[in-house]
mmCIF file of C-alpha atoms and ligand atoms in Angstrom:
data_model
loop_
_atom_site.group_PDB
_atom_site.id
_atom_site.type_symbol
_atom_site.label_atom_id
_atom_site.label_comp_id
_atom_site.label_asym_id
_atom_site.label_seq_id
_atom_site.Cartn_x
_atom_site.Cartn_y
_atom_site.Cartn_z
ATOM 1 C CA MET A 1 129.737 93.873 88.568
ATOM 2 C CA ARG A 2 129.604 95.104 92.181
ATOM 3 C CA SER A 3 128.167 92.635 94.632
ATOM 4 C CA PRO A 4 125.511 93.480 97.230
ATOM 5 C CA GLY A 5 128.016 92.478 99.945
ATOM 6 C CA GLU A 6 130.557 95.063 98.771
ATOM 7 C CA GLU A 7 127.923 97.748 98.618
ATOM 8 C CA LEU A 8 126.662 96.913 102.117
ATOM 9 C CA ALA A 9 130.220 96.945 103.490
ATOM 10 C CA ASP A 10 130.710 100.351 101.907
ATOM 11 C CA LEU A 11 127.547 101.651 103.617
ATOM 12 C CA ALA A 12 128.649 100.170 106.942
ATOM 13 C CA GLY A 13 132.066 101.827 106.573
ATOM 14 C CA LYS A 14 130.369 105.219 106.305
ATOM 15 C CA GLY A 15 128.040 104.626 109.269
ATOM 16 C CA LEU A 16 125.121 104.547 106.820
ATOM 17 C CA LYS A 17 124.030 100.916 106.875
ATOM 18 C CA ARG A 18 120.449 100.520 108.012
ATOM 19 C CA SER A 19 118.649 97.508 109.343
ATOM 20 C CA LEU A 20 115.134 96.742 110.481
ATOM 21 C CA ARG A 21 114.063 97.118 114.078
ATOM 22 C CA HIS A 22 111.710 94.263 114.971
ATOM 23 C CA LEU A 23 108.979 95.070 117.512
ATOM 24 C CA ASP A 24 107.051 92.402 119.361
ATOM 25 C CA SER A 25 104.324 94.798 120.495
ATOM 26 C CA PRO A 26 101.748 96.899 118.668
ATOM 27 C CA GLN A 27 102.594 100.541 117.995
ATOM 28 C CA GLY A 28 102.159 102.751 121.069
ATOM 29 C CA ARG A 29 103.718 105.035 123.697
ATOM 30 C CA SER A 30 105.690 102.040 124.888
ATOM 31 C CA VAL A 31 106.942 99.298 122.569
ATOM 32 C CA VAL A 32 108.833 96.043 123.023
ATOM 33 C CA LEU A 33 111.888 95.355 120.886
ATOM 34 C CA HIS A 34 112.052 91.732 119.743
ATOM 35 C CA GLY A 35 113.356 89.695 122.672
ATOM 36 C CA GLY A 36 113.980 92.853 124.678
ATOM 37 C CA ALA A 37 112.518 95.062 127.358
ATOM 38 C CA PRO A 38 109.804 97.693 126.829
ATOM 39 C CA LEU A 39 111.008 101.092 125.616
ATOM 40 C CA LEU A 40 109.266 104.446 125.775
ATOM 41 C CA ASN A 41 108.616 105.262 122.178
ATOM 42 C CA PHE A 42 109.581 108.746 120.999
ATOM 43 C CA SER A 43 110.046 107.733 117.387
ATOM 44 C CA SER A 44 106.679 107.120 115.734
ATOM 45 C CA ASN A 45 104.528 109.480 113.679
ATOM 46 C CA ASP A 46 101.443 108.195 115.461
ATOM 47 C CA TYR A 47 100.949 111.713 116.867
ATOM 48 C CA LEU A 48 97.468 111.158 118.277
ATOM 49 C CA GLY A 49 98.101 107.618 119.529
ATOM 50 C CA LEU A 50 95.447 106.199 117.183
ATOM 51 C CA ALA A 51 97.420 103.303 115.650
ATOM 52 C CA ASN A 52 96.289 100.968 118.423
ATOM 53 C CA ASP A 53 93.202 102.897 119.571
ATOM 54 C CA GLU A 54 90.315 100.832 120.995
ATOM 55 C CA GLU A 55 87.626 102.826 119.194
ATOM 56 C CA LEU A 56 89.346 102.527 115.809
ATOM 57 C CA LYS A 57 90.121 98.843 116.311
ATOM 58 C CA ALA A 58 86.431 98.160 116.979
ATOM 59 C CA SER A 59 85.506 100.207 113.936
ATOM 60 C CA TYR A 60 88.022 98.340 111.738
ATOM 61 C CA ALA A 61 86.651 94.960 112.895
ATOM 62 C CA ALA A 62 83.062 96.024 112.174
ATOM 63 C CA ASN A 63 84.057 97.461 108.793
ATOM 64 C CA ILE A 64 85.690 94.175 107.809
ATOM 65 C CA GLN A 65 82.404 92.370 108.484
ATOM 66 C CA ARG A 66 80.433 94.970 106.528
ATOM 67 C CA HIS A 67 82.660 95.659 103.549
ATOM 68 C CA GLY A 68 85.112 92.754 103.288
ATOM 69 C CA VAL A 69 88.897 92.828 103.290
ATOM 70 C CA GLY A 70 89.821 93.193 99.633
ATOM 71 C CA SER A 71 88.708 95.523 96.856
ATOM 72 C CA GLY A 72 89.362 93.167 93.933
ATOM 73 C CA ALA A 73 90.614 95.587 91.301
ATOM 74 C CA SER A 74 91.910 99.059 90.627
ATOM 75 C CA ARG A 75 89.578 101.979 91.215
ATOM 76 C CA LEU A 76 88.935 102.447 87.467
ATOM 77 C CA VAL A 77 88.098 98.786 86.801
ATOM 78 C CA CYS A 78 85.638 97.579 89.463
ATOM 79 C CA GLY A 79 87.449 98.487 92.679
ATOM 80 C CA THR A 80 85.582 101.713 93.522
ATOM 81 C CA LEU A 81 83.353 100.593 96.374
ATOM 82 C CA ASP A 82 81.030 102.673 98.489
ATOM 83 C CA PRO A 83 83.605 103.203 101.327
ATOM 84 C CA HIS A 84 86.113 104.755 98.882
ATOM 85 C CA LEU A 85 83.602 107.352 97.695
ATOM 86 C CA LYS A 86 82.306 108.053 101.221
ATOM 87 C CA LEU A 87 85.890 108.615 102.370
ATOM 88 C CA GLU A 88 86.605 111.054 99.546
ATOM 89 C CA GLU A 89 83.339 112.903 100.229
ATOM 90 C CA SER A 90 84.040 113.270 103.953
ATOM 91 C CA LEU A 91 87.613 114.322 103.312
ATOM 92 C CA ALA A 92 86.591 117.006 100.796
ATOM 93 C CA ALA A 93 83.930 118.231 103.267
ATOM 94 C CA LEU A 94 86.468 118.355 106.120
ATOM 95 C CA LYS A 95 89.088 120.124 104.013
ATOM 96 C CA ASN A 96 86.462 122.338 102.385
ATOM 97 C CA THR A 97 87.543 121.540 98.823
ATOM 98 C CA GLU A 98 85.401 120.509 95.859
ATOM 99 C CA ALA A 99 86.881 117.042 95.662
ATOM 100 C CA ALA A 100 89.432 114.594 97.033
ATOM 101 C CA LEU A 101 91.237 111.504 95.764
ATOM 102 C CA THR A 102 92.799 108.790 97.913
ATOM 103 C CA PHE A 103 95.747 106.484 97.266
ATOM 104 C CA SER A 104 97.258 103.409 98.947
ATOM 105 C CA THR A 105 100.039 105.417 100.581
ATOM 106 C CA GLY A 106 101.272 108.955 100.892
ATOM 107 C CA PHE A 107 104.287 107.952 98.805
ATOM 108 C CA ALA A 108 102.025 106.785 95.971
ATOM 109 C CA THR A 109 100.045 110.027 96.293
ATOM 110 C CA ALA A 110 103.121 112.194 95.823
ATOM 111 C CA THR A 111 104.531 110.268 92.876
ATOM 112 C CA GLY A 112 101.114 109.912 91.219
ATOM 113 C CA VAL A 113 100.011 113.511 91.659
ATOM 114 C CA ILE A 114 103.230 115.175 90.535
ATOM 115 C CA SER A 115 103.904 112.871 87.580
ATOM 116 C CA GLY A 116 100.201 113.096 86.683
ATOM 117 C CA LEU A 117 100.198 116.891 86.619
ATOM 118 C CA CYS A 118 103.560 117.560 85.037
ATOM 119 C CA ARG A 119 105.342 116.410 81.919
ATOM 120 C CA LYS A 120 108.455 117.241 79.895
ATOM 121 C CA GLY A 121 108.645 120.999 79.351
ATOM 122 C CA ASP A 122 106.954 121.783 82.693
ATOM 123 C CA ILE A 123 108.940 123.105 85.645
ATOM 124 C CA VAL A 124 108.799 121.819 89.215
ATOM 125 C CA ILE A 125 110.281 124.047 91.933
ATOM 126 C CA ALA A 126 110.663 122.251 95.262
ATOM 127 C CA ASP A 127 111.960 123.153 98.713
ATOM 128 C CA LYS A 128 115.329 121.438 99.151
ATOM 129 C CA LEU A 129 114.087 119.494 102.187
ATOM 130 C CA SER A 130 111.056 118.052 100.405
ATOM 131 C CA HIS A 131 110.309 114.391 101.158
ATOM 132 C CA ALA A 132 111.812 111.723 98.867
ATOM 133 C CA SER A 133 108.345 110.887 97.484
ATOM 134 C CA LEU A 134 107.895 114.459 96.236
ATOM 135 C CA ILE A 135 111.331 114.505 94.607
ATOM 136 C CA ASP A 136 110.731 111.093 93.022
ATOM 137 C CA GLY A 137 107.377 112.324 91.690
ATOM 138 C CA ALA A 138 109.096 115.295 90.087
ATOM 139 C CA ARG A 139 111.778 113.042 88.551
ATOM 140 C CA LEU A 140 109.180 110.614 87.221
ATOM 141 C CA SER A 141 107.290 113.454 85.573
ATOM 142 C CA GLU A 142 110.310 114.355 83.391
ATOM 143 C CA ALA A 143 109.632 118.008 84.147
ATOM 144 C CA THR A 144 112.646 120.222 84.801
ATOM 145 C CA LEU A 145 113.313 120.074 88.553
ATOM 146 C CA ARG A 146 114.759 123.082 90.378
ATOM 147 C CA VAL A 147 115.167 123.221 94.149
ATOM 148 C CA PHE A 148 115.295 126.295 96.374
ATOM 149 C CA ALA A 149 117.120 126.461 99.712
ATOM 150 C CA HIS A 150 114.929 125.421 102.611
ATOM 151 C CA ASN A 151 112.202 128.039 103.285
ATOM 152 C CA ASP A 152 114.218 130.614 101.284
ATOM 153 C CA ILE A 153 111.607 132.905 99.749
ATOM 154 C CA ASN A 154 114.111 135.013 97.811
ATOM 155 C CA GLN A 155 115.524 131.952 96.120
ATOM 156 C CA LEU A 156 112.014 130.704 95.384
ATOM 157 C CA GLU A 157 111.312 134.005 93.639
ATOM 158 C CA GLN A 158 114.522 133.696 91.571
ATOM 159 C CA ARG A 159 113.459 130.211 90.487
ATOM 160 C CA LEU A 160 109.947 131.419 89.617
ATOM 161 C CA ARG A 161 111.326 134.298 87.576
ATOM 162 C CA TRP A 162 113.622 131.900 85.733
ATOM 163 C CA ALA A 163 110.704 129.531 85.145
ATOM 164 C CA ARG A 164 108.499 132.306 83.743
ATOM 165 C CA GLU A 165 111.254 133.298 81.306
ATOM 166 C CA ASN A 166 111.923 129.729 80.190
ATOM 167 C CA ALA A 167 108.581 127.941 80.203
ATOM 168 C CA ASP A 168 106.306 127.720 77.183
ATOM 169 C CA GLU A 169 102.898 129.355 77.240
ATOM 170 C CA SER A 170 101.096 126.068 77.976
ATOM 171 C CA ALA A 171 103.673 124.711 80.424
ATOM 172 C CA ARG A 172 102.798 124.160 84.072
ATOM 173 C CA ILE A 173 105.000 125.585 86.801
ATOM 174 C CA LEU A 174 104.497 123.698 90.053
ATOM 175 C CA VAL A 175 105.846 124.833 93.425
ATOM 176 C CA ILE A 176 106.180 122.097 96.060
ATOM 177 C CA THR A 177 106.626 122.402 99.803
ATOM 178 C CA GLU A 178 105.748 120.538 102.960
ATOM 179 C CA SER A 179 103.738 122.480 105.543
ATOM 180 C CA ILE A 180 105.591 120.874 108.483
ATOM 181 C CA PHE A 181 108.981 119.474 107.473
ATOM 182 C CA SER A 182 109.395 115.837 108.390
ATOM 183 C CA MET A 183 112.949 115.882 109.735
ATOM 184 C CA ASP A 184 113.190 119.438 111.111
ATOM 185 C CA GLY A 185 109.644 119.893 112.375
ATOM 186 C CA ASP A 186 109.613 123.528 111.243
ATOM 187 C CA ARG A 187 106.896 125.298 109.253
ATOM 188 C CA ALA A 188 106.895 126.605 105.694
ATOM 189 C CA PRO A 189 106.198 130.343 105.232
ATOM 190 C CA LEU A 190 102.932 129.572 103.442
ATOM 191 C CA ALA A 191 101.699 133.176 103.145
ATOM 192 C CA ASP A 192 104.889 134.269 101.325
ATOM 193 C CA ILE A 193 104.945 131.178 99.119
ATOM 194 C CA ILE A 194 101.309 131.669 98.108
ATOM 195 C CA GLU A 195 101.840 135.356 97.371
ATOM 196 C CA LEU A 196 104.746 134.459 95.062
ATOM 197 C CA LYS A 197 103.097 131.543 93.293
ATOM 198 C CA GLU A 198 100.082 133.763 92.546
ATOM 199 C CA ARG A 199 102.266 136.607 91.287
ATOM 200 C CA TYR A 200 104.101 134.253 88.912
ATOM 201 C CA GLY A 201 101.034 132.268 87.870
ATOM 202 C CA ALA A 202 102.339 128.965 89.238
ATOM 203 C CA LEU A 203 100.532 126.080 90.918
ATOM 204 C CA LEU A 204 101.181 125.073 94.521
ATOM 205 C CA LEU A 205 101.244 121.587 96.061
ATOM 206 C CA VAL A 206 101.524 121.493 99.862
ATOM 207 C CA ASP A 207 102.268 118.190 101.612
ATOM 208 C CA GLU A 208 100.579 118.256 105.035
ATOM 209 C CA ALA A 209 101.821 114.777 106.071
ATOM 210 C CA HIS A 210 103.070 115.976 109.489
ATOM 211 C CA ALA A 211 100.360 118.581 110.083
ATOM 212 C CA PHE A 212 97.147 116.788 109.176
ATOM 213 C CA GLY A 213 95.331 115.708 112.328
ATOM 214 C CA ILE A 214 97.327 117.825 114.754
ATOM 215 C CA ILE A 215 97.471 121.414 113.454
ATOM 216 C CA GLY A 216 94.646 123.818 112.671
ATOM 217 C CA PRO A 217 90.935 123.694 113.543
ATOM 218 C CA GLN A 218 89.773 120.047 113.593
ATOM 219 C CA GLY A 219 93.345 119.078 112.682
ATOM 220 C CA ARG A 220 92.774 120.248 109.112
ATOM 221 C CA GLY A 221 96.414 121.287 108.686
ATOM 222 C CA LEU A 222 98.615 124.364 108.501
ATOM 223 C CA GLY A 223 96.788 125.697 105.419
ATOM 224 C CA SER A 224 93.627 125.835 107.481
ATOM 225 C CA GLU A 225 95.337 127.240 110.588
ATOM 226 C CA THR A 226 96.721 130.135 108.547
ATOM 227 C CA GLY A 227 93.430 130.670 106.695
ATOM 228 C CA LEU A 228 95.200 130.162 103.368
ATOM 229 C CA ASP A 229 93.937 126.717 102.373
ATOM 230 C CA HIS A 230 91.585 128.038 99.660
ATOM 231 C CA ARG A 231 94.626 129.514 97.879
ATOM 232 C CA ILE A 232 96.531 126.194 97.739
ATOM 233 C CA ASP A 233 95.807 124.379 94.468
ATOM 234 C CA LEU A 234 96.606 120.892 95.728
ATOM 235 C CA GLN A 235 96.674 119.894 99.398
ATOM 236 C CA MET A 236 98.073 116.442 99.985
ATOM 237 C CA GLY A 237 98.682 114.373 103.072
ATOM 238 C CA THR A 238 98.682 110.941 104.551
ATOM 239 C CA PHE A 239 96.505 108.785 106.800
ATOM 240 C CA SER A 240 99.650 106.962 107.977
ATOM 241 C CA LYS A 241 100.696 109.461 110.630
ATOM 242 C CA ALA A 242 98.248 111.259 112.946
ATOM 243 C CA ALA A 243 95.293 109.290 111.533
ATOM 244 C CA GLY A 244 96.984 106.087 112.750
ATOM 245 C CA LEU A 245 96.173 103.992 109.655
ATOM 246 C CA SER A 246 97.678 104.082 106.161
ATOM 247 C CA GLY A 247 96.966 105.705 102.836
ATOM 248 C CA GLY A 248 97.332 109.105 101.202
ATOM 249 C CA TYR A 249 95.099 111.842 99.831
ATOM 250 C CA VAL A 250 94.989 114.916 97.664
ATOM 251 C CA CYS A 251 92.277 117.585 97.968
ATOM 252 C CA ALA A 252 91.658 120.042 95.123
ATOM 253 C CA SER A 253 89.066 121.409 92.713
ATOM 254 C CA ARG A 254 86.887 118.890 90.840
ATOM 255 C CA SER A 255 88.777 119.408 87.595
ATOM 256 C CA TRP A 256 92.233 118.693 89.079
ATOM 257 C CA ILE A 257 90.872 115.551 90.718
ATOM 258 C CA ASP A 258 89.207 114.412 87.475
ATOM 259 C CA LEU A 259 92.484 114.972 85.655
ATOM 260 C CA LEU A 260 94.400 112.945 88.257
ATOM 261 C CA ILE A 261 91.918 110.074 87.925
ATOM 262 C CA ASN A 262 93.000 110.012 84.278
ATOM 263 C CA ARG A 263 96.704 110.639 84.734
ATOM 264 C CA ALA A 264 98.040 109.488 88.122
ATOM 265 C CA ARG A 265 99.614 106.135 87.336
ATOM 266 C CA SER A 266 99.976 105.047 90.984
ATOM 267 C CA PHE A 267 96.186 105.489 91.233
ATOM 268 C CA ILE A 268 95.251 103.972 87.873
ATOM 269 C CA TYR A 269 97.454 100.877 87.908
ATOM 270 C CA SER A 270 97.175 99.893 91.558
ATOM 271 C CA THR A 271 94.478 97.879 93.314
ATOM 272 C CA ALA A 272 92.127 100.049 95.367
ATOM 273 C CA PRO A 273 92.858 100.082 99.110
ATOM 274 C CA SER A 274 90.874 97.624 101.226
ATOM 275 C CA PRO A 275 87.267 98.849 101.610
ATOM 276 C CA ALA A 276 87.414 98.071 105.341
ATOM 277 C CA LEU A 277 90.457 100.328 105.605
ATOM 278 C CA ALA A 278 88.748 103.115 103.627
ATOM 279 C CA ALA A 279 85.686 102.933 105.894
ATOM 280 C CA THR A 280 87.905 102.985 108.994
ATOM 281 C CA ILE A 281 89.763 106.048 107.702
ATOM 282 C CA THR A 282 86.370 107.773 107.377
ATOM 283 C CA ASP A 283 85.698 106.885 111.035
ATOM 284 C CA ALA A 284 89.172 108.177 111.971
ATOM 285 C CA LEU A 285 88.417 111.467 110.211
ATOM 286 C CA ALA A 286 85.214 111.883 112.233
ATOM 287 C CA LEU A 287 87.162 111.154 115.408
ATOM 288 C CA ILE A 288 89.942 113.611 114.477
ATOM 289 C CA ALA A 289 87.480 116.372 113.541
ATOM 290 C CA GLY A 290 85.349 115.897 116.656
ATOM 291 C CA GLY A 291 85.602 116.333 120.418
ATOM 292 C CA ARG A 292 87.967 113.408 120.927
ATOM 293 C CA GLY A 293 90.307 114.841 118.332
ATOM 294 C CA ASP A 294 90.318 118.156 120.226
ATOM 295 C CA GLU A 295 91.142 116.338 123.471
ATOM 296 C CA LEU A 296 93.978 114.377 121.874
ATOM 297 C CA ARG A 297 95.422 117.520 120.295
ATOM 298 C CA ARG A 298 95.286 119.286 123.677
ATOM 299 C CA ALA A 299 97.147 116.357 125.277
ATOM 300 C CA LEU A 300 99.789 116.348 122.541
ATOM 301 C CA TRP A 301 100.480 120.095 122.791
ATOM 302 C CA ALA A 302 100.543 119.876 126.599
ATOM 303 C CA ARG A 303 103.285 117.212 126.394
ATOM 304 C CA LEU A 304 105.245 119.387 123.955
ATOM 305 C CA ALA A 305 104.921 122.401 126.286
ATOM 306 C CA GLN A 306 106.100 120.229 129.168
ATOM 307 C CA PHE A 307 109.160 119.191 127.161
ATOM 308 C CA SER A 308 110.221 122.732 126.381
ATOM 309 C CA SER A 309 109.007 126.188 127.326
ATOM 310 C CA GLU A 310 109.851 127.341 123.806
ATOM 311 C CA ALA A 311 106.792 127.149 121.569
ATOM 312 C CA GLN A 312 107.042 124.091 119.331
ATOM 313 C CA ALA A 313 106.151 124.354 115.647
ATOM 314 C CA SER A 314 105.076 120.719 115.452
ATOM 315 C CA ALA A 315 105.284 117.347 117.202
ATOM 316 C CA ILE A 316 108.786 116.762 115.780
ATOM 317 C CA VAL A 317 111.806 117.962 117.765
ATOM 318 C CA PRO A 318 115.184 117.366 116.102
ATOM 319 C CA LEU A 319 118.427 117.339 118.102
ATOM 320 C CA VAL A 320 121.076 117.770 115.437
ATOM 321 C CA ILE A 321 124.326 116.049 116.439
ATOM 322 C CA GLY A 322 126.348 116.086 113.219
ATOM 323 C CA GLU A 323 128.360 112.922 112.644
ATOM 324 C CA ASN A 324 126.634 109.610 111.949
ATOM 325 C CA GLU A 325 128.525 107.632 114.582
ATOM 326 C CA ALA A 326 127.875 110.229 117.290
ATOM 327 C CA ALA A 327 124.143 110.258 116.516
ATOM 328 C CA LEU A 328 124.047 106.455 116.571
ATOM 329 C CA ALA A 329 125.904 106.389 119.899
ATOM 330 C CA ALA A 330 123.450 108.898 121.401
ATOM 331 C CA SER A 331 120.509 106.801 120.224
ATOM 332 C CA ARG A 332 122.099 103.646 121.720
ATOM 333 C CA ARG A 333 122.681 105.436 125.021
ATOM 334 C CA LEU A 334 119.008 106.487 125.180
ATOM 335 C CA GLN A 335 117.968 102.933 124.401
ATOM 336 C CA GLU A 336 120.042 101.685 127.360
ATOM 337 C CA ASN A 337 117.987 104.121 129.426
ATOM 338 C CA GLY A 338 114.698 102.703 128.168
ATOM 339 C CA LEU A 339 113.933 105.177 125.371
ATOM 340 C CA LEU A 340 113.474 104.614 121.661
ATOM 341 C CA VAL A 341 114.730 107.707 119.803
ATOM 342 C CA PRO A 342 116.218 106.911 116.414
ATOM 343 C CA ALA A 343 119.301 108.435 114.825
ATOM 344 C CA ILE A 344 118.397 109.867 111.414
ATOM 345 C CA ARG A 345 121.216 109.927 108.887
ATOM 346 C CA TYR A 346 122.004 110.758 105.267
ATOM 347 C CA PRO A 347 120.285 110.484 102.798
ATOM 348 C CA THR A 348 117.178 111.155 104.906
ATOM 349 C CA VAL A 349 118.904 114.342 106.125
ATOM 350 C CA PRO A 350 121.858 116.253 104.576
ATOM 351 C CA PRO A 351 125.391 114.907 105.303
ATOM 352 C CA GLY A 352 126.866 116.234 108.545
ATOM 353 C CA THR A 353 123.430 116.822 110.115
ATOM 354 C CA ALA A 354 122.766 113.359 111.593
ATOM 355 C CA ARG A 355 120.324 113.811 114.429
ATOM 356 C CA LEU A 356 118.035 112.391 117.029
ATOM 357 C CA ARG A 357 114.463 112.893 115.853
ATOM 358 C CA ILE A 358 112.136 113.035 118.831
ATOM 359 C CA THR A 359 108.429 112.777 118.116
ATOM 360 C CA PHE A 360 105.644 113.275 120.609
ATOM 361 C CA SER A 361 102.258 111.614 120.861
ATOM 362 C CA ALA A 362 99.008 112.364 122.661
ATOM 363 C CA ALA A 363 99.476 108.899 124.171
ATOM 364 C CA HIS A 364 102.563 109.964 126.144
ATOM 365 C CA THR A 365 102.068 110.656 129.850
ATOM 366 C CA GLU A 366 103.711 113.397 131.909
ATOM 367 C CA GLU A 367 105.967 110.717 133.425
ATOM 368 C CA ASP A 368 107.096 109.642 129.935
ATOM 369 C CA VAL A 369 108.168 113.185 129.104
ATOM 370 C CA MET A 370 109.954 113.507 132.461
ATOM 371 C CA ALA A 371 111.859 110.297 131.704
ATOM 372 C CA LEU A 372 112.835 111.680 128.285
ATOM 373 C CA LYS A 373 114.060 114.966 129.758
ATOM 374 C CA GLY A 374 116.072 113.094 132.389
ATOM 375 C CA ALA A 375 117.745 110.836 129.838
ATOM 376 C CA LEU A 376 118.522 113.748 127.495
ATOM 377 C CA GLY A 377 120.018 115.720 130.377
ATOM 378 C CA GLU A 378 122.323 112.838 131.209
ATOM 379 C CA LEU A 379 123.230 112.421 127.545
ATOM 380 C CA ASN A 380 124.182 116.107 127.359
ATOM 381 C CA GLU A 381 126.525 115.827 130.333
ATOM 382 C CA ASN A 382 128.311 112.916 128.729
ATOM 383 C CA LEU A 383 128.597 114.386 125.249
ATOM 384 C CA PRO A 384 132.216 115.140 124.320
ATOM 385 C CA SER A 385 132.541 118.913 123.964
HETATM 386 C C1 LIG B 1 105.572 109.997 105.409
HETATM 387 C C2 LIG B 1 105.537 111.011 104.330
HETATM 388 C C3 LIG B 1 105.025 110.704 103.072
HETATM 389 C C4 LIG B 1 104.640 109.307 102.694
HETATM 390 O O1 LIG B 1 103.460 108.926 103.310
HETATM 391 P P1 LIG B 1 103.175 107.363 103.573
HETATM 392 O O2 LIG B 1 101.711 107.338 103.792
HETATM 393 O O3 LIG B 1 103.972 106.986 104.748
HETATM 394 O O4 LIG B 1 103.589 106.641 102.336
HETATM 395 C C5 LIG B 1 104.926 111.717 102.149
HETATM 396 N N1 LIG B 1 105.328 112.983 102.439
HETATM 397 C C6 LIG B 1 105.866 113.297 103.638
HETATM 398 C C7 LIG B 1 106.301 114.691 103.903
HETATM 399 C C8 LIG B 1 105.997 112.322 104.614
HETATM 400 O O5 LIG B 1 106.545 112.615 105.780
#
C-alpha cells in the first residue's frame, strides 16, 4: 500500500506539491503573510474588494442579530428561512429569470445541478477548460462525458452531432461552458454556442463564476452583456468571488428549479447556509446592482486599463511561463518584491502551461498597479531567454 509520504515526495519531485499559505490579515488589496511583511495582493477573486467591506460587515453583523447564525437543518426539512427565499427572489429578479436556487458553495452548485439534471444515458459536452466542479458534476451524474477543445465551436458541433445520433429520444444533452474562464480570463463565444445548442436541441449551462458582479449591466454577467441570457437554460455562479462572501446559485425557469430541489443531492442532503449569510448576500446583490456597484466596476476596469492598453476580457490576466519550477521561481521573485501573485500549476492548468495568474480588484490603487508593472518589468529582464 503506498504511503502518504511517498505520494507527497512524488508530488514534490514533479514541482507539484502544494501547501497552504497562512495570512494574518483579512482579505484585501494588501495582505500579511503569517509572520511576514505586507504584500500587495494580486491573487484573490475578490474583484470588487467586498470581502472586507465596511458596509457589508455592518450588514452581516446586523443580520446575525436579526436572523441568527445557524439554519438548523437542510432546506427541505426545516432549514428554509425567510432570508433564503428573499435571496432567491432578489437573485431571480436581478437575473431576470423565473426562479433561482442557492447552495452552500459554487462547487456544490455545479456538482448538484449537473448530477441532478443528468443520468446514465444522457450526454454532457463540456469545454476542456471547464472548472473541476463542473467536470466532477458530470462524472457524478454517470452521463457520458465528452469534452471539446477550448472555445472550439467546430468541435462542439461535431460532439453535438455525435450526441444527436447516439442519444435516446428522452435523453438530455447538456452543453457546459464558463462565461469567463477561471485560469485564462478569456470569454466563451456564447452567441455561437447558443446557436448550436438550439440547432441540436441541447441544454446549456453557463458558469458565470468570474463574470458575475463585474461584467454586464449591474454586473449581471456575460450572458446579460451579450443580450443572450434569456437563451441560456441554466445560469450558474458563485457569491464567493466578486460578491465577497460565499455560496453558489443557479438561475433558470421555475420547472428546472423545482426539479433541482428534488434531485440536486448537494442541496437536499446539506444543511442550509447560515440565514445571516443569506441575508448579507441579498444586501451584497443590492450593492452590486446599484450605484456603488457601478463605481466599483469603473474602478476595476480603470485599473485593468492602466495595467495594459490592450482591452482586457476580464479581471484575470495570465502570464503563461511553462515549466512548474520556472513559474514558482517567478512567483517567489515577485514575493521578494512585495507582491503576492501565485504560480498556478497542473492539474489546475494543463501540463507545460504553469503560469502566474494576476487578478485585479476595485480595491487596488493606481500606485499598486504601478508597483506590479515595475516588478513584472524587472522579472522579464531577468527571465532566462
Ligand atoms: C470558484 C469556481 C467555482 C466554485 O465556486 P466556490 O463558490 O468557490 O465553491 C465554480 N466554478 C468556477 C468556474 C469557479 O471559478
